[in-house]
Every structure is written in C-alpha cells, then in structure tokens.
XYZ file of C-alpha atoms in Angstrom:
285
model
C 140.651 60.202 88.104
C 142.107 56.418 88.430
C 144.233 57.839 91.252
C 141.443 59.544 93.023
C 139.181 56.544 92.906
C 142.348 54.303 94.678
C 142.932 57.103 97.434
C 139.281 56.631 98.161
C 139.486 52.657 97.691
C 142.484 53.008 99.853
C 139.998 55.600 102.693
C 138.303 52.455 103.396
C 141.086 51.179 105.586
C 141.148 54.127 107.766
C 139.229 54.865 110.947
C 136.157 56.936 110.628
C 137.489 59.816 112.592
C 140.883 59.829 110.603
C 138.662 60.103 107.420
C 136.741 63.104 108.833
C 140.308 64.865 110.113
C 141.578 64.473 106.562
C 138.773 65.709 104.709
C 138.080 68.747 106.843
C 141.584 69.503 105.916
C 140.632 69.372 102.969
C 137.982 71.400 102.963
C 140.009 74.213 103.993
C 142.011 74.115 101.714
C 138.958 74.319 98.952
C 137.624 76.956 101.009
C 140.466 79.484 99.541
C 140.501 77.345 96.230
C 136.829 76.220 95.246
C 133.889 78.628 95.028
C 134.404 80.523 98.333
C 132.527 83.516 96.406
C 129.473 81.691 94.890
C 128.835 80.377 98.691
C 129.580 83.589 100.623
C 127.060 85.236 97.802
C 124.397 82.432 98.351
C 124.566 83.158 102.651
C 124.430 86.808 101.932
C 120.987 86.938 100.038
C 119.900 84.086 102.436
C 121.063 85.226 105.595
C 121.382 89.110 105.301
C 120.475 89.193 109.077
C 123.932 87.671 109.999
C 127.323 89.504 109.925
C 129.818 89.159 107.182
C 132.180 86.890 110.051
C 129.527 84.794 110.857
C 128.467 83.681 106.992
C 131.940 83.161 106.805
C 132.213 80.793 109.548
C 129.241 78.899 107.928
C 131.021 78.468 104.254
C 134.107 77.368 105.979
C 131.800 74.751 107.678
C 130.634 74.322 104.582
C 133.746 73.460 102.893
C 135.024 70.747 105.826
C 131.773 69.210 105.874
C 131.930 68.544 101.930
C 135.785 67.907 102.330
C 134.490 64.825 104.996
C 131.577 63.796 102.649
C 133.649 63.428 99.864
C 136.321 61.258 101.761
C 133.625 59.316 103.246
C 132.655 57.680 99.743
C 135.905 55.361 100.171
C 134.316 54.032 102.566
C 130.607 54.312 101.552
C 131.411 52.816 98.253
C 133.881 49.934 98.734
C 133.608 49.078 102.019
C 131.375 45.477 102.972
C 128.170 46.430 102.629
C 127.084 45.885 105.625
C 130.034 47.861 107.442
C 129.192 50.774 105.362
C 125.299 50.797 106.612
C 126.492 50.994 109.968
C 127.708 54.351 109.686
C 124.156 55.225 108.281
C 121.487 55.106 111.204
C 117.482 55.662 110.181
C 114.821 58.100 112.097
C 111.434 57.735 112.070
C 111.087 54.939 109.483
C 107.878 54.430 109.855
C 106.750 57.210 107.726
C 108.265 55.501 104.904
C 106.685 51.877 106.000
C 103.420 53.283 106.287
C 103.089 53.989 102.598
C 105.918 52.169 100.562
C 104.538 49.366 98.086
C 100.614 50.780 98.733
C 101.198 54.379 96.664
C 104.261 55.465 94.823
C 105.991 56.942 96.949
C 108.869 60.390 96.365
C 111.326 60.696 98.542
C 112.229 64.546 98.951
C 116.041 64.506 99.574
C 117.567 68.213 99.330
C 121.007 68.855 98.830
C 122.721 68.465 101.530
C 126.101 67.139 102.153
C 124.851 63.364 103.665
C 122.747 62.782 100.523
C 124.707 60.154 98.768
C 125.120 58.344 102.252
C 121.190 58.631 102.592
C 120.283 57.741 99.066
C 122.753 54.328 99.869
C 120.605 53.583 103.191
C 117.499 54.014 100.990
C 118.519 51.349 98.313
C 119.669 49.269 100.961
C 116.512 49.428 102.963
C 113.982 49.579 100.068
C 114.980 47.281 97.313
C 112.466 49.003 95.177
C 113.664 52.110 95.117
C 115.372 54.483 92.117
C 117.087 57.958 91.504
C 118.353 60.360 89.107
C 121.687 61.814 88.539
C 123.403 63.537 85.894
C 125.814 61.608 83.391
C 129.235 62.683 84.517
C 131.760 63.886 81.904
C 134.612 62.200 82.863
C 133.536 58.704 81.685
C 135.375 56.536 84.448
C 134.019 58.655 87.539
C 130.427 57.990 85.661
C 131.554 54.381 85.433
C 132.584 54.228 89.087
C 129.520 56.496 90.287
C 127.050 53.969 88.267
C 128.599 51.349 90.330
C 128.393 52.352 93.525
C 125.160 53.724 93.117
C 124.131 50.252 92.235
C 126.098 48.004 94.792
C 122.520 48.719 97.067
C 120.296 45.894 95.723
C 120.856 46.868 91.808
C 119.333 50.534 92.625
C 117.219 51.264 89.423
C 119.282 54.972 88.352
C 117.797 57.230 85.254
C 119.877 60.356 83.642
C 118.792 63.421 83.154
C 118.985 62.951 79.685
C 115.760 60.651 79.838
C 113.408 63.156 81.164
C 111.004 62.381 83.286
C 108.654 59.440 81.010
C 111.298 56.414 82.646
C 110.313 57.928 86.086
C 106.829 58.043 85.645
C 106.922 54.412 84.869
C 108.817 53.352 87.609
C 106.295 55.190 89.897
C 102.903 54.034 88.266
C 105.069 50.370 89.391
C 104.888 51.960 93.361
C 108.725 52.247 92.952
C 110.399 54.980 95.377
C 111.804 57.835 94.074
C 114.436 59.120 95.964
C 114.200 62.870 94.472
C 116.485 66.017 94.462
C 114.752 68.657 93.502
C 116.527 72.058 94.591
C 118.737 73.091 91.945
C 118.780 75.592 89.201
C 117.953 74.239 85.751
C 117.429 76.621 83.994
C 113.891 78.448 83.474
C 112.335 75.614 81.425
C 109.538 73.890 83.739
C 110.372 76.211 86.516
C 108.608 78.941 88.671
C 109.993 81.663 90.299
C 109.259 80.501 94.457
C 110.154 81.980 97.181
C 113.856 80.809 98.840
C 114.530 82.526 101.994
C 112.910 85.637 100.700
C 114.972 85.367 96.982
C 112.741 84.402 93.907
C 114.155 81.475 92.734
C 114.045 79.143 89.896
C 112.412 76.165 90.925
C 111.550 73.097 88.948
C 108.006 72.403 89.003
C 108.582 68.282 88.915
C 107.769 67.576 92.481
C 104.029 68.938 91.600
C 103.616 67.459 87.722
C 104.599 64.144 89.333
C 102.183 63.855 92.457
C 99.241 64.798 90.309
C 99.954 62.121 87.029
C 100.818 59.325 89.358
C 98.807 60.038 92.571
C 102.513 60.062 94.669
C 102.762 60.644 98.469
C 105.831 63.068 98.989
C 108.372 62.198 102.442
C 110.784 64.180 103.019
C 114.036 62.448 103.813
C 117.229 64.785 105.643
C 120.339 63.210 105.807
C 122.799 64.765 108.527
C 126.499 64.909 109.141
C 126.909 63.269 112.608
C 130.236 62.751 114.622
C 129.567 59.408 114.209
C 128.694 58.845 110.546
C 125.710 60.019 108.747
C 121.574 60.022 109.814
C 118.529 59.564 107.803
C 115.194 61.317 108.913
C 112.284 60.540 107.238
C 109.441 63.001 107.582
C 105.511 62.388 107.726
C 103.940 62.148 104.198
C 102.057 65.476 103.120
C 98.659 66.399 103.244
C 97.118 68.110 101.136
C 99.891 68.221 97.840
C 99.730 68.890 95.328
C 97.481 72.061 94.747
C 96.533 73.396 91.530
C 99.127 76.426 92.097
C 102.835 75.262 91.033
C 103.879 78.768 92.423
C 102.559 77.811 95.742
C 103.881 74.191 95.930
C 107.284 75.273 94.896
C 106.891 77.858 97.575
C 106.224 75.054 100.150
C 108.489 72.892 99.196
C 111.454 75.736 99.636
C 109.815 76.614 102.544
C 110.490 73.328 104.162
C 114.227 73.166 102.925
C 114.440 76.337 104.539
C 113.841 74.982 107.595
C 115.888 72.146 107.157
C 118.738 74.682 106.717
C 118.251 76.770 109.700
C 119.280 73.605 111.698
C 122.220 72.952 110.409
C 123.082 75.808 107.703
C 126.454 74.710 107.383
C 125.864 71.223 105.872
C 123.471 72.778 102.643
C 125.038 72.716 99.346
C 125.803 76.287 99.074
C 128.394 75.749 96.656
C 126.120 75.370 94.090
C 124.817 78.797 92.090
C 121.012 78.620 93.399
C 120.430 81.779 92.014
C 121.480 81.484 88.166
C 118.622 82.070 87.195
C 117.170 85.423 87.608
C 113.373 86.987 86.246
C 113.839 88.870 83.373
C 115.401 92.220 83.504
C 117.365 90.818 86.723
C 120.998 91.486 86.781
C 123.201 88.053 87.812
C 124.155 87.832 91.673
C 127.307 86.053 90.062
C-alpha cells in the first residue's frame, strides 16, 4: 500500500491528460479483472431496455472513468492546494449560499465517480462542513485517506462506527453534511424504494435526519469533465421530509436516477446495489 500511495504522490507531477490516459488504461484492464459481472448485472435490472453491447459499452466506461478517478487522487491529495481546486470548478453555488450557516444544511452527494474531488471542493469552500466514511482495513490507506480528507480546512470526518448521534450534533451546530446515501447496508433502518423500477434497500437517514434537526437537503453532482472534475449544486427541496420514509426514499432514488441517465457511465455500478433483496427474494449475485 506504501508503494501505491508514492505512485500516486509521484501522479502529481504528471499532466492532467497523461493522468487520465493512464488510468483509463487502467480501467480496462479492471474491466476483465474487477467486478465486470456485479456491474453488467446492476445495468441489466436498470437498463433492461438497452442491448447486452450497449450495457457493455457503459461498464467499460465505467471502469476507465474509475481507473481516471482513482489516478486523479495523486493529484487531488498532494498536490498545492490551491492547484488541486483548479481542476474542481463549482455550478450554481448559490443554492448552497442561500442557506449555509442559517439551517443545517445536507449535502446529497451520490456515488458517483467525481465524489471525492467534490467532497474536497466542499471542505475547501465551506470550512464548516463534515462527512462520513468507513474505517478502512488496511490501517495506512485509512491513515493516508484521514489525511487527505482533512488537508481542506481540518474537514470534521465521523466513521460509520459512530452512528449517526456525532452527526446530529454537528448539524444542530448548522454544520454541512456532505452525505452519501445510496448504498446497500443491509436491511437495518432501510426501506425497500423504488431504483429504476428494482426494490431496493435504502437507508432511511436522509428522512430521520431532516425531521430531528429541521435540515434543508441540496443535492450536489460531481462530474467527470475533460478538463478535471465539476460540482453542481441543486436547489434545496421543498416540501421533505414527509411522514412516509417509503416515499422519500422513493424520491430521493428517483432523483439519482436522473442523475444517471445523464451520464450512466460515471455511477458507481461496481458496487452490489441490490444485496439486499425482500424476503423470499433469490440474490441477483
């Protein structure tokens, strides 16, 4: 892991379209070795509509776009600060400005392959501003993670392992919460919403938040450019949360979705969204 972290130390060095060359390389290669078949399986229930060629062509976009993302950490996480921000531009900030420091604000940030670059640009911009991740096992990647994570004004970062009570705190202080909600964790605090027609095991946390600390939700989208990485920040929902979980995990799915269909080849797909299944449900694994 030493090695890897000095090949991305090393990245740094490299011109930004040398970086993206390499790691789309790369992610052909992990397109034959890294979970080809749990992607290809997520596009078919998702995308059913499209031929078996075409999903394909989106997991091998897939694949280079993480290969790039990846890469582009070198210089995301050791480059000057300053230099690494100016790969990161902002849309539509004003959503954000409108209600940061007045409400608590939570930053909706799906996963897609810009979000480490966008969660960077929001520390940066928003000094006030925290995030959850999962501890890593290998305990010099978490080291290195931790740090880089925290190079952005001392980002404020809680584990998974904390729960939710250190986040609530930090939002009843109108902290920003820069939130990623769409994975499968398991059936505990989840509902089974809606994801491009698939029921799918959502956490419920987006909702339980808003309503004990009064939270605006903005969405924030960070996309793959030629150029770097964008941030677009989304008006502030109306109207959320509603006394139906099933129906605000529904929206909020509903609004990745859309997300996706603009660029379907730079969602996590990699991941198994679809662990999970209602009971009596065979595995799509």
């Amino acid at each position: 892991m030493r090695l890897v972290l000095v090949f991305l130390w090393l990245l740094r060095w490299l011109p930004a379209s040398w970086v993206a060359a390499i790691g789309r390389g790369l992610g052909n290669l992990l397109f034959h070795w890294g979970r080809k078949r749990v992607t290809l399986i997520n596009l078919e229930k998702c995308m059913p509509e499209k031929s078996a060629a075409e999903r394909e062509t989106i997991a091998r976009g897939v694949f280079q776009a993480l290969g790039r993302s990846t890469l582009d950490l070198g210089h995301l996480w050791y480059a000057p600060v300053d230099k690494a921000m100016a790969r990161v531009m902002v849309r539509d900030r004003h959503y954000v400005d409108e209600w940061v420091g007045k409400v608590p604000v939570i930053m909706l940030a799906p996963h897609f392959v810009g979000l480490d670059a966008g969660g960077a640009r929001v520390s940066y911009d928003y000094p006030a501003a925290f995030s959850m991740y999962s501890t890593q096992k290998n305990k010099v990647f978490d080291r290195a993670l931790r740090r880089a994570r925290q190079r952005w004004n001392g980002a404020k970062l809680v584990t998974r392992q904390q729960g939710l009570r250190p986040v609530l705190r930090a939002l009843r202080e109108k902290r920003l919460f820069y939130y990623l909600p769409d994975m499968d964790f398991g059936a505990k605090d989840s509902v089974f919403a809606d994801f491009f027609g698939v029921k799918t095991a959502t956490v419920t946390a987006l909702s339980r938040l808003c309503q004990a600390t009064g939270a605006k939700v903005i969405p924030a989208i960070t996309r793959q450019t030629d150029s770097g990485y964008e941030v677009r920040y989304y008006p502030a929902w109306e109207n959320f949360p509603t006394d139906d979980p099933v129906a605000d995990a529904t929206r909020m799915n509903a609004f990745i979705e859309a997300r996706i269909g603009e660029m379907p080849d730079q969602y996590f797909w990699v991941h198994k969204r679809f662990k999970t299944r209602p009971e009596g449900e065979s595995s799509f694994y």
